[in-house]
Short mmCIF file of C-alpha atoms and ligand atoms in Angstrom, two decimals:
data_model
loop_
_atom_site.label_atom_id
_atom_site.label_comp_id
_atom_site.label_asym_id
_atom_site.label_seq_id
_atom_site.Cartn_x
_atom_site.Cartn_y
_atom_site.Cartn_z
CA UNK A 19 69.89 5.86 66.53
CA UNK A 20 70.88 5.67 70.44
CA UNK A 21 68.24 7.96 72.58
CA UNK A 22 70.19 9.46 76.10
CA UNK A 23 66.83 10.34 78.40
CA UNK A 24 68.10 12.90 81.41
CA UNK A 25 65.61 13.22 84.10
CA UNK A 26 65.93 16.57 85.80
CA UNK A 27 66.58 19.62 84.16
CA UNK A 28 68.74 21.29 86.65
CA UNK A 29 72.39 22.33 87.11
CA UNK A 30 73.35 18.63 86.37
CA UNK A 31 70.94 18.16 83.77
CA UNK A 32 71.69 20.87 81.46
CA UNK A 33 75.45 20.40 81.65
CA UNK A 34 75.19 16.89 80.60
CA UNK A 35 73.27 17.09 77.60
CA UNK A 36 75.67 19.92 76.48
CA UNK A 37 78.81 18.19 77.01
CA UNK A 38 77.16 15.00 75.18
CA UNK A 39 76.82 17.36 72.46
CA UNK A 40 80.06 18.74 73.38
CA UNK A 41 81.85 15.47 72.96
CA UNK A 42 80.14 14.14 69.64
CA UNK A 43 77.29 12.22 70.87
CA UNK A 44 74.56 12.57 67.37
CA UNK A 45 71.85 10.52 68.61
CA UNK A 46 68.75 11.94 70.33
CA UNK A 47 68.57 13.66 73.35
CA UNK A 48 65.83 14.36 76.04
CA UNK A 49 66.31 16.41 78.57
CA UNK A 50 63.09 16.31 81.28
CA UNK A 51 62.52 18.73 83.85
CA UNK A 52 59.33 18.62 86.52
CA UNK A 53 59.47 22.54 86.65
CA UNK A 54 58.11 24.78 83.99
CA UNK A 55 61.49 26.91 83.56
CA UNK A 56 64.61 25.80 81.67
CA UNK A 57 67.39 24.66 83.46
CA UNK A 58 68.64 27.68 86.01
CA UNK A 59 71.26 28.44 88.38
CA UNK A 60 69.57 27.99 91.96
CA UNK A 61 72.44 29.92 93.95
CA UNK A 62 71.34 33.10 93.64
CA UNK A 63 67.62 32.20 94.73
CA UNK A 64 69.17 32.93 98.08
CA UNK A 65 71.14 35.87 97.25
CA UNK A 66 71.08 38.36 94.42
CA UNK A 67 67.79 36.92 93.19
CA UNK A 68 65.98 37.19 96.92
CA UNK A 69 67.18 40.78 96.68
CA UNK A 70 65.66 41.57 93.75
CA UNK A 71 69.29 42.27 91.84
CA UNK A 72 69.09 39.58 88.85
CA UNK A 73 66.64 39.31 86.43
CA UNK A 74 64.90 36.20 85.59
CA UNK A 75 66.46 35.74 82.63
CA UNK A 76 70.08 35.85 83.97
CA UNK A 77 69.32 32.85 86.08
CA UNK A 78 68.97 30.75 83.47
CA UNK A 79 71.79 28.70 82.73
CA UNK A 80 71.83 28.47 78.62
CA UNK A 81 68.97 30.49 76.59
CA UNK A 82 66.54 28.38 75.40
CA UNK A 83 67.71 28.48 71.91
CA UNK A 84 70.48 26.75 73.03
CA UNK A 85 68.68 23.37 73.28
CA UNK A 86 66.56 23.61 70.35
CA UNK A 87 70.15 25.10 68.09
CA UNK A 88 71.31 21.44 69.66
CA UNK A 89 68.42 19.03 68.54
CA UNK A 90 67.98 18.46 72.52
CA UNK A 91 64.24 17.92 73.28
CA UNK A 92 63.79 19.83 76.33
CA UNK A 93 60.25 18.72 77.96
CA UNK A 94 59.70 20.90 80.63
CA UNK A 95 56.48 21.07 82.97
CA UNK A 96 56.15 17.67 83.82
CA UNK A 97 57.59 15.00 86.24
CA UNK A 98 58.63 11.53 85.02
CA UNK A 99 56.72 8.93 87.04
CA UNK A 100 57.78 6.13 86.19
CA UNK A 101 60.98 4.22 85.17
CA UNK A 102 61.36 0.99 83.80
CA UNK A 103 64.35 -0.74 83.70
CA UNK A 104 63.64 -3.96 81.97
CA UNK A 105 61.84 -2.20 79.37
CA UNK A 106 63.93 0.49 79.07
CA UNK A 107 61.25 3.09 79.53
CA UNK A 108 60.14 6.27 81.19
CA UNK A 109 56.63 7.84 81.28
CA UNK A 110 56.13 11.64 81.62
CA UNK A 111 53.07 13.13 80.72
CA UNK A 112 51.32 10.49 79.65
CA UNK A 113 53.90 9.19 77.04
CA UNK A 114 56.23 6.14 77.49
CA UNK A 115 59.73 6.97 75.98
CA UNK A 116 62.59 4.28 75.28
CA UNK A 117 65.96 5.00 76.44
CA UNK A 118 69.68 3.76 75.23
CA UNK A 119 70.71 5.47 78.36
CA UNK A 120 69.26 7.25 81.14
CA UNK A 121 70.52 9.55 83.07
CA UNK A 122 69.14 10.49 86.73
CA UNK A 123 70.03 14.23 87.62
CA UNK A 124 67.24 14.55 89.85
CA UNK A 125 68.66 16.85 92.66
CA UNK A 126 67.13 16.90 95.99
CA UNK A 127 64.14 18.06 98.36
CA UNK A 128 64.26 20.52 100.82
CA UNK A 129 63.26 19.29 104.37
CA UNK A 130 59.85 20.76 105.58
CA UNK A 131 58.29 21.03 109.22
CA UNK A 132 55.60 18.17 110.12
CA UNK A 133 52.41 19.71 109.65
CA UNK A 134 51.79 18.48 113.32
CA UNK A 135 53.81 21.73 114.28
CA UNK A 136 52.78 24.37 111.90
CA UNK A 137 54.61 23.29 108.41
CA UNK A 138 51.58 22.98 106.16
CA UNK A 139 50.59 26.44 107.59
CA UNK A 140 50.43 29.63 105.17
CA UNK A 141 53.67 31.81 105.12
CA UNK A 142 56.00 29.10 105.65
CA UNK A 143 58.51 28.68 102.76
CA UNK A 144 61.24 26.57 101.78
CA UNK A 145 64.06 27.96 99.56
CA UNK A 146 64.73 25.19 96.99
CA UNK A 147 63.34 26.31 93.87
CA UNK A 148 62.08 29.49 91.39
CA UNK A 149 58.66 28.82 93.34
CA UNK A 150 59.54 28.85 96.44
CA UNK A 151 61.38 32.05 96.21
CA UNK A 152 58.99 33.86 93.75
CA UNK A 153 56.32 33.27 96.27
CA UNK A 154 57.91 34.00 99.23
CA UNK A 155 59.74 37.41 97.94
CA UNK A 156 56.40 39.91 98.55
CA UNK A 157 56.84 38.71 102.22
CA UNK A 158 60.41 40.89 102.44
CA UNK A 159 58.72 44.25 103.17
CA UNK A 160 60.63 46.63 105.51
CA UNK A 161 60.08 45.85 109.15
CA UNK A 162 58.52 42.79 108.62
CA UNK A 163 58.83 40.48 111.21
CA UNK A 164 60.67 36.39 110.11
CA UNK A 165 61.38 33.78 111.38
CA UNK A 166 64.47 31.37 109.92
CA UNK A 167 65.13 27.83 110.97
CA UNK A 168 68.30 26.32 110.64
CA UNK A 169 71.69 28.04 110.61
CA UNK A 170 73.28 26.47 107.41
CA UNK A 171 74.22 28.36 104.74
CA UNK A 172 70.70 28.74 103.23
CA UNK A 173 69.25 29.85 106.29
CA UNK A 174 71.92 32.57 106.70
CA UNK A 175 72.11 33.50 103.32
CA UNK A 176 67.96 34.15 103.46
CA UNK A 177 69.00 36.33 106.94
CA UNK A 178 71.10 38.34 105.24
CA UNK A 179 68.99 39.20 102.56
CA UNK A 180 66.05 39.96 104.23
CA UNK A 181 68.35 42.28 107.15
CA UNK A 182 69.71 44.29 104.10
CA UNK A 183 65.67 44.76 102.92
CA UNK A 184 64.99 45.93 106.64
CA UNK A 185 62.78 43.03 108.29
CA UNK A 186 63.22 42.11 111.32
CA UNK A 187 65.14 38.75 111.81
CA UNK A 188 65.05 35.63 113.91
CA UNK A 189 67.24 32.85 113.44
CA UNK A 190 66.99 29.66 115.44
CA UNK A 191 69.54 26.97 115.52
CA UNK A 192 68.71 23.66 117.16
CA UNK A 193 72.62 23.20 117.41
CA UNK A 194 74.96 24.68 119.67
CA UNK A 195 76.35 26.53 116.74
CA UNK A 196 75.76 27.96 113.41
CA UNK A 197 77.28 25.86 110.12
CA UNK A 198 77.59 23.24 113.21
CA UNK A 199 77.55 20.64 110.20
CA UNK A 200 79.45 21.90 107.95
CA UNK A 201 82.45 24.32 109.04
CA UNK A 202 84.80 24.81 112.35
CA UNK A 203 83.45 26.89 115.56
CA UNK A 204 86.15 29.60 114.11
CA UNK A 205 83.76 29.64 111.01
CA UNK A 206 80.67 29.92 112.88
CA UNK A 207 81.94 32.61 115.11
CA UNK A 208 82.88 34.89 111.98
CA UNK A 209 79.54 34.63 111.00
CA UNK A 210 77.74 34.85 114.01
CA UNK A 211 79.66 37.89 114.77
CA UNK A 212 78.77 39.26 111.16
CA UNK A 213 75.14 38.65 111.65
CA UNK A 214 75.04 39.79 115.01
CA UNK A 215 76.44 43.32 114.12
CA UNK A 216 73.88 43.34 110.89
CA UNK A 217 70.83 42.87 113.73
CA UNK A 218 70.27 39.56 113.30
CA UNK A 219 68.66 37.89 116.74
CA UNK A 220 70.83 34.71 116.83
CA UNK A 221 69.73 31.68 118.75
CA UNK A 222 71.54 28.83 119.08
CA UNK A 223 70.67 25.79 121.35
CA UNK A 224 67.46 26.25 120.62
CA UNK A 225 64.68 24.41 118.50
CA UNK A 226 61.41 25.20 117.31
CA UNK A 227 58.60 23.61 119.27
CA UNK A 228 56.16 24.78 117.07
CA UNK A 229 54.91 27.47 114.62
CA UNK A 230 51.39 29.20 115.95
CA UNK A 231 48.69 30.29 113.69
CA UNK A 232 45.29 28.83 112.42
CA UNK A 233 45.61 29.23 108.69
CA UNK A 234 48.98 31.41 108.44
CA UNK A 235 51.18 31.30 110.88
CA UNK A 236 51.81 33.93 113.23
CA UNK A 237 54.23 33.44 115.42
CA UNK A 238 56.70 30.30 117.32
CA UNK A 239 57.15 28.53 120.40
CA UNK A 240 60.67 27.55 121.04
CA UNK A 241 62.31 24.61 122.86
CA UNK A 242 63.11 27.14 125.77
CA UNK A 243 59.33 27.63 126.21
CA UNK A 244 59.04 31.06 125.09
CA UNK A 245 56.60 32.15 122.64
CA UNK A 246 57.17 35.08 119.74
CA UNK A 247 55.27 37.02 116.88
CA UNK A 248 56.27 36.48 113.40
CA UNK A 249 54.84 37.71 110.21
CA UNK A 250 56.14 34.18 107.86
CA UNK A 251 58.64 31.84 108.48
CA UNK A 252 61.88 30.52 106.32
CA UNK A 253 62.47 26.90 107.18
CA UNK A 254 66.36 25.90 105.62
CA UNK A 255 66.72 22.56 107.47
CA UNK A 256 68.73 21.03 104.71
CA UNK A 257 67.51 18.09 101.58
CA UNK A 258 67.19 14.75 101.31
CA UNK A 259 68.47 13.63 97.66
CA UNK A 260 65.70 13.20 94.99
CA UNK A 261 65.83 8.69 94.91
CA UNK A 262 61.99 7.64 94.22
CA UNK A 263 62.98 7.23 90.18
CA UNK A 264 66.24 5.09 91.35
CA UNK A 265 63.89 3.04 93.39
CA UNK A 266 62.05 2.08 91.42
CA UNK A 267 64.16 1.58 88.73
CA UNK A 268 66.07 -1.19 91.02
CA UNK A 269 69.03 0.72 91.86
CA UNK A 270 71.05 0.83 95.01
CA UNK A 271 70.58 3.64 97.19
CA UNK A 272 73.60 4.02 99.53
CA UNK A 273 72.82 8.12 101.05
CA UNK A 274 71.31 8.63 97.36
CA UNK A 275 72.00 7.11 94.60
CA UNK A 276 74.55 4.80 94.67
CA UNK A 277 77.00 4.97 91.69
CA UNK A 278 80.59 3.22 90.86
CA UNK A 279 83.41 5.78 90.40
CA UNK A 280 82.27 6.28 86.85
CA UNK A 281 79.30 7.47 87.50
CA UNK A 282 77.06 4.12 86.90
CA UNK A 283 73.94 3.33 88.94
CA UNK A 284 73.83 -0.31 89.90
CA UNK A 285 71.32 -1.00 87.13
CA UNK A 286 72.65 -1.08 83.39
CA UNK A 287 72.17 1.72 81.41
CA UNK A 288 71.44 4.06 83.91
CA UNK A 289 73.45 6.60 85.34
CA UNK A 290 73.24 9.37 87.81
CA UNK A 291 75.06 13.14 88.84
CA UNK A 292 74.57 15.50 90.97
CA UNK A 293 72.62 16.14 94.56
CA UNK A 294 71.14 12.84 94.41
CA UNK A 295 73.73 11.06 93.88
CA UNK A 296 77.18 9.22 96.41
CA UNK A 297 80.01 8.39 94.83
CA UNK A 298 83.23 6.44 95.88
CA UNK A 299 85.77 8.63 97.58
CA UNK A 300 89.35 8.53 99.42
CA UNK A 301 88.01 4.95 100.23
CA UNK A 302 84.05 5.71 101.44
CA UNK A 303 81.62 7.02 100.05
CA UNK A 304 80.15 10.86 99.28
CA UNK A 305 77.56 12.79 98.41
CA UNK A 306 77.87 16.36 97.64
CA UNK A 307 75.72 19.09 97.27
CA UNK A 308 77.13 21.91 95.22
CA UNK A 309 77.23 23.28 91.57
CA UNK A 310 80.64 22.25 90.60
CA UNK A 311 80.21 19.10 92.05
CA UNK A 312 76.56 19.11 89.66
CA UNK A 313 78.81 19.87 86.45
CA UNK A 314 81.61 18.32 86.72
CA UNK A 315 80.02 14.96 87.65
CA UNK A 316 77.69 15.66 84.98
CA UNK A 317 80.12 16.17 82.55
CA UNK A 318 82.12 12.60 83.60
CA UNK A 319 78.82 10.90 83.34
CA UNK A 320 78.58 12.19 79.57
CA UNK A 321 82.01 11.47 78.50
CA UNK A 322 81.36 7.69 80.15
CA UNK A 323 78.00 7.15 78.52
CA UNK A 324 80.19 8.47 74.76
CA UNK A 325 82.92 5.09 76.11
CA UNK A 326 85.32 6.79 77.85
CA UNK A 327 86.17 5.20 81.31
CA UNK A 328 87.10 7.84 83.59
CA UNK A 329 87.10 8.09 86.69
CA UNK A 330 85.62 11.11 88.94
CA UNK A 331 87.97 12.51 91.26
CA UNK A 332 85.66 15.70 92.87
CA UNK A 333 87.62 19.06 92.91
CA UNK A 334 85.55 20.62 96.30
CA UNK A 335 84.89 23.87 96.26
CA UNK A 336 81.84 25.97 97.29
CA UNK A 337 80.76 30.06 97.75
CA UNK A 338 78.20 31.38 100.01
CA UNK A 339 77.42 35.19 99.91
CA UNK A 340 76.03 37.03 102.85
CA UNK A 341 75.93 40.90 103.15
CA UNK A 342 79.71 42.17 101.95
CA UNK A 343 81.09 38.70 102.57
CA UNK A 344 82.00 36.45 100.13
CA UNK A 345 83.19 32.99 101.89
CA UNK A 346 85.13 30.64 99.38
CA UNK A 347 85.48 27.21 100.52
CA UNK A 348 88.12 24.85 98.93
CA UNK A 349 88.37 20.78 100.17
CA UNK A 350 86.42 18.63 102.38
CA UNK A 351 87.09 19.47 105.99
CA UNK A 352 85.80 16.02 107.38
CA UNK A 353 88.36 14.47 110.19
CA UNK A 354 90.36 18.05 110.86
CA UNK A 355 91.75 18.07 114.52
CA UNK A 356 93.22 21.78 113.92
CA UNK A 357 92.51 25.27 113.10
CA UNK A 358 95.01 27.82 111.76
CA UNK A 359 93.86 31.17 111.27
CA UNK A 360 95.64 33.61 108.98
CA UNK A 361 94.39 36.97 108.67
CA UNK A 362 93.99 38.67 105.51
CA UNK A 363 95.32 41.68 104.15
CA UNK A 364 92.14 43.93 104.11
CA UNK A 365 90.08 44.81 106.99
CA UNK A 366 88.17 41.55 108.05
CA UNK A 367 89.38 39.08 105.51
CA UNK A 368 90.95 36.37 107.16
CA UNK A 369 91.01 32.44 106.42
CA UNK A 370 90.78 29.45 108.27
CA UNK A 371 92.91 26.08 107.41
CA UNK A 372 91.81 22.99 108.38
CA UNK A 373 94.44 20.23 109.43
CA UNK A 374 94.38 17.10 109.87
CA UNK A 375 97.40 16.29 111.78
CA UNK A 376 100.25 18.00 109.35
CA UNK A 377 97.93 17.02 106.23
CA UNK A 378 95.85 20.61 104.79
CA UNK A 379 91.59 18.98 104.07
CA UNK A 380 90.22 22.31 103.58
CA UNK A 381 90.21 25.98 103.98
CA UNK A 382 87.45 28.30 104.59
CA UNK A 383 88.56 32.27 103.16
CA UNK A 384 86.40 34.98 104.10
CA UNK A 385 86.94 38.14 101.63
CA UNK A 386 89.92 36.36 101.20
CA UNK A 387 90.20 35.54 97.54
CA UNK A 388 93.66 35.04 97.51
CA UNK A 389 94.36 32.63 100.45
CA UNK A 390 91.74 31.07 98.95
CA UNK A 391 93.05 30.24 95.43
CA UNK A 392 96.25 29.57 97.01
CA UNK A 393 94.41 26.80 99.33
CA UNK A 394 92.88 25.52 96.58
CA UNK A 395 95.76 25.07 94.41
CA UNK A 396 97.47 23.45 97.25
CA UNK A 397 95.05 20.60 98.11
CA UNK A 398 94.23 19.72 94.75
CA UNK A 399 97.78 19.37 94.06
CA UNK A 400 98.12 17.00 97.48
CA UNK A 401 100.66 19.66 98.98
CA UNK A 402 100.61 20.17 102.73
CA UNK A 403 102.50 23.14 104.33
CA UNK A 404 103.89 23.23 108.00
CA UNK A 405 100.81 24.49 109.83
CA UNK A 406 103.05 27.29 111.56
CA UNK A 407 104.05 28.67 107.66
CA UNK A 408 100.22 29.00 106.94
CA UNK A 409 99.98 30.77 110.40
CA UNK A 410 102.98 32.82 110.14
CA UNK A 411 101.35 36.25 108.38
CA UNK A 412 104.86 36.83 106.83
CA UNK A 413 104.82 33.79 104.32
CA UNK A 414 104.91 34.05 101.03
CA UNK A 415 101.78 32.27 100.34
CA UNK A 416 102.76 31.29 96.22
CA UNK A 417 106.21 30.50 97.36
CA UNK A 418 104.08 27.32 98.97
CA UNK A 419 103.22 26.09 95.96
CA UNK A 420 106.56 25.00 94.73
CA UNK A 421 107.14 21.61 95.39
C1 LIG J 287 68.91 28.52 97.52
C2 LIG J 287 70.11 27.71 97.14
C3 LIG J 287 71.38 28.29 97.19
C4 LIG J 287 72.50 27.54 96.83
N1 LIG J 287 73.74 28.14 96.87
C5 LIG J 287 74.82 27.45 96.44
C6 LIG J 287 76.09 28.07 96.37
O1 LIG J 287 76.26 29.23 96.74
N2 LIG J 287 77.14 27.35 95.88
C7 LIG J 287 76.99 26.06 95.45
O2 LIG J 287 77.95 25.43 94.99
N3 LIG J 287 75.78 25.43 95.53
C8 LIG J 287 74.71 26.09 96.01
N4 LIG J 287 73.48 25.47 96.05
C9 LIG J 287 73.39 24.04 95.72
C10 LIG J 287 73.29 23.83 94.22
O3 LIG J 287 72.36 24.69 93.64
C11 LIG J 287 72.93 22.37 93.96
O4 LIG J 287 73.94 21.56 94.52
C12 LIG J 287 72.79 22.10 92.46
O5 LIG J 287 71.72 22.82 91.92
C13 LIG J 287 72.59 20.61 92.24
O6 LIG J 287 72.33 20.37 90.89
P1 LIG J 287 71.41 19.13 90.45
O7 LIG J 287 71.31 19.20 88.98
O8 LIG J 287 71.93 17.91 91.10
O9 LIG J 287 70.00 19.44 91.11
P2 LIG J 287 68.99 20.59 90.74
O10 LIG J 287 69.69 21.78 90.20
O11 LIG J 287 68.15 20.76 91.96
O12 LIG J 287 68.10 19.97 89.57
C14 LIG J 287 67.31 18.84 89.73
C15 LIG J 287 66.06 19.00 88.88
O13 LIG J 287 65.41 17.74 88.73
C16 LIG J 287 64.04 17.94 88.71
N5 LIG J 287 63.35 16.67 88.97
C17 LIG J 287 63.37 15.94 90.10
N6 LIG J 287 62.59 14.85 89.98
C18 LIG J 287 62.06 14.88 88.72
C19 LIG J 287 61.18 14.04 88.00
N7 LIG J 287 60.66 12.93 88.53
N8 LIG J 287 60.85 14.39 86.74
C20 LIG J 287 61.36 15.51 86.17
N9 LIG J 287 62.19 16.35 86.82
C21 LIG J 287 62.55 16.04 88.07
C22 LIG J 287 63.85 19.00 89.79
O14 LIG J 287 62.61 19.63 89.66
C23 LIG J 287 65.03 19.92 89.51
O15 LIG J 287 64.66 20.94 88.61
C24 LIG J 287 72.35 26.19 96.43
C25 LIG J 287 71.07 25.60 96.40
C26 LIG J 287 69.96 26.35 96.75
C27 LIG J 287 68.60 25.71 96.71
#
C-alpha cells in the first residue's frame, strides 16, 4: 500500500490530504504538524481572533473527527527533523517513517528583531501562529501603550485591533510608505488616512534603532534619534519560507522551494505547496503567500501525486480586514505604470485598478465588493478594459465582461 507523508499541518496541509481523499487516493496518509493544534485558519489571528470575536474552535479548519472519519494519521506536537531522500524516510518524534510520496507544506517564519536590539526581550511578539497570539492577547488592555513594526498588512491589521480595544498605538515604517511592498501609494494613502482618523500615530521613514528594556522591553529608539515609552511591542516585518526540510532533502531552493509547474520539488517523490514554496509563472518565477494560493496549490499537488498532470495556473486573490474595511485584492500588481481610481457607490468604498500600459494586473477594492468581483472576473478571464471606461463612474461595470 502507497504511504503520502505531508509535513506541516497548516492551511496547505490539511487541504491536501482531504482532496487526496477527495480524489480516491486509499493508501495511507500522514499528515505532521510541529504545533499541538489541528490544522487552523491563521487569518483571523490578526483580526477577529486578536479581538476576542471567534472561538478557538471556529479557527480550526476541519474538526478533528474529520481526519480520524478519513483514516488520515494526524501527528500533531512534533516537528519532523529529518528527511531522507535516498531512503525515503522522515523522523519525527523519534520514529523513522517511509514515504511513497512526501509532501512539504511547511509554510513560513515570521522575521524577528536581532537580539542585539531588543528582539529576544520580554513583550515582544510576532504574529505567525496560535502561540504567538494567545500569548500576546492579555497585553491588549485599554490604554496600553504598543509599539508595531512594519506597515504590511499584518502590522496594520494588529493596529487596528488593538485601536478598536483602546491602546495606544505606534506604528513605524522603515519605508517611505505603508504596504510600500505590496500595493500603489493610492493604496497606502487610503489606509494611512483610515488609521490616522482611528488614532493611530503613523510613522513612515522611520526605523527602529532599537527596543529599550533590561528583561521586558519598555520603550524604542528610532532612526530619527528620538526615544519613546512602550508597554510591548508587535514586530510584523514579514517571513522567510519554511526550506531547512527541502535542504536537506537535496532540493532546489529558488526564493523557497523550488517546484516545476506541477508542483514537483527537484527531488523525486517529493513535492511541495504553499508559503514555502515558488512556482513557474507568466515566464519567472513566484512565490505567494496567501490561503487560496495554500489550497489551491495544495489541491494540484494531490491530484498530481493521484497521476494527473496538471498544471497550476494561480487565481490571485487576497482580503485584509482592518476596522470597518474590508480590502479585496484580485491579480498580481507587479510592473503597473498606472492607477485608475473609481469610486464606489457607498460612502468611502472606492477601488483602485492597476494598469500596465492598456493591460488590467490587479485591482485593489476597498468596501467595494462589487468592483471587486467584477475585477476579478475580468483578469482571470484575460479581459482588459479602456482605462478611461474603468474610470468613467457611469460604466456599466458587468457590461465589461462581455467579450
Ligand atoms: C496573522 C496572519 C494573517 C493572515 N491573513 C491573511 C489573509 O487575510 N488572507 C490571506 O489570504 N492570507 C493571510 N495570511 C497568510 C496565510 O495564512 C498563509 O499564506 C497560509 O496559512 C499558508 O499556508 P501554508 O499551509 O503554506 O502554511 P501554514 O498555514 O503556516 O502551515 C505550515 C505548518 O507547517 C508546520 N511545520 C513547519 N515545519 C515543520 C516541521 N519540520 N515539522 C512539522 N511541522 C512543520 C508549521 O508549524 C505550520 O503549522 C495570514 C497569515 C498570518 C500569520
Amino acid at each position: 500500500m502507497s504511504h503520502v507523508i505531508v509535513i506541516g499541518a497548516g492551511q496547505a496541509g490539511s487541504s491536501l490530504v482531504a482532496k487526496l481523499r477527495n480524489t480516491g487516493f486509499d493508501g495511507e496518509i500522514t499528515l505532521i504538524g510541529e504545533e499541538p493544534a489541528p490544522p487552523y485558519q491563521r487569518p483571523p489571528l490578526s483580526k477577529k481572533y486578536l479581538l476576542g470575536e471567534m472561538d478557538l474552535e471556529r479557527l480550526y479548519l476541519r474538526p478533528e473527527s474529520f481526519y480520524t472519519d478519513n483514516n488520515i494519521t494526524l501527528r500533531l506536537g512534533h516537528p519532523v527533523t529529518s528527511v531522507n531522500s535516498t531512503a525515503q524516510t522522515v523522523t519525527v518524534g523519534g520514529d523513522t517513517l517511509h514515504y511513497d510520496h512526501l509532501a512539504l507544506t511547511t509554510g513560513s517564519h515570521p522575521r524577528r528583531l536581532p537580539a542585539a536590539i531588543g528582539g529576544a526581550l520580554g513583550g515582544v511578539y510576532v504574529v505567525r501562529g496560535l502561540a504567538d497570539v494567545d500569548a500576546m492577547a492579555p497585553e491588549f488592555a485599554p490604554g496600553k501603550r504598543v509599539l508595531i513594526i512594519g506597515g504590511g498588512y499584518i502590522g496594520l491589521e494588529a493596529a487596528a485591533v488593538a485601536r478598536s480595544k483602546g491602546l495606544d498605538v505606534t506604528l513605524v515604517e522603515m519605508a517611505d510608505r505603508i504596504l510600500q511592498r505590496v500595493a500603489a501609494p493610492e493604496t497606502s494613502d487610503y489606509f494611512r488616512a483610515l488609521h490616522t482618523a482611528h488614532g493611530v500615530k503613523i510613522l513612515e521613514g522611520v526605523g527602529l534603532e532599537r527596543l529599550l528594556g533590561d528583561t521586558r522591553v519598555t520603550g524604542a529608539r528610532l532612526s530619527d534619534g528620538s526615544e519613546h515609552a512602550f508597554d510591548f511591542a508587535i514586530v510584523g516585518v514579514g517571513i522567510t519560507p519554511a526550506t531547512e526540510l527541502a535542504e536537506m532533502a537535496g532540493a532546489t531552493l529558488n526564493n523557497g522551494i523550488e517546484t516545476d509547474e506541477q508542483g514537483r520539488t527537484s527531488v523525486a517523490h517529493i513535492w511541495a505547496a504553499g508559503d514555502c514554496a515558488s512556482f513557474p509563472y507568466n515566464g519567472g518565477r513566484i512565490r505567494l503567500e496567501s490561503v487560496p494560493n495554500a489550497i489551491d496549490q495544495a489541491e494540484l499537488v494531490a491530484e498530481n501525486i493521484m497521476g494527473a498532470t496538471k498544471t497550476y495556473v494561480p487565481k490571485i486573490w487576497f482580503w485584509s480586514d482592518q476596522y470597518d474595511v474590508k480590502l479585496q485584492i484580485a491579480g498580481l500588481n507587479v510592473g503597473y505604470d498606472t492607477i485608475i481610481t473609481r469610486p464606489g457607490d457607498k460612502d468611502g468604498s472606492t477601488s483602485f485598478w492597476y494598469y500596465q500600459g492598456n493591460t488590467l494586473l490587479a485591482v485593489d477594492a476597498m468596501n467595494d465588493p462589487r468592483a471587486y468581483m467584477i475585477g476579478k472576473r475580468l483578469i482571470d478571464g484575460g479581459i482588459s478594459p479602456a482605462p478611461a471606461a474603468i474610470a468613467d463612474p457611469a460604466t456599466d461595470m458587468k457590461a465589461l465582461l462581455k467579450p
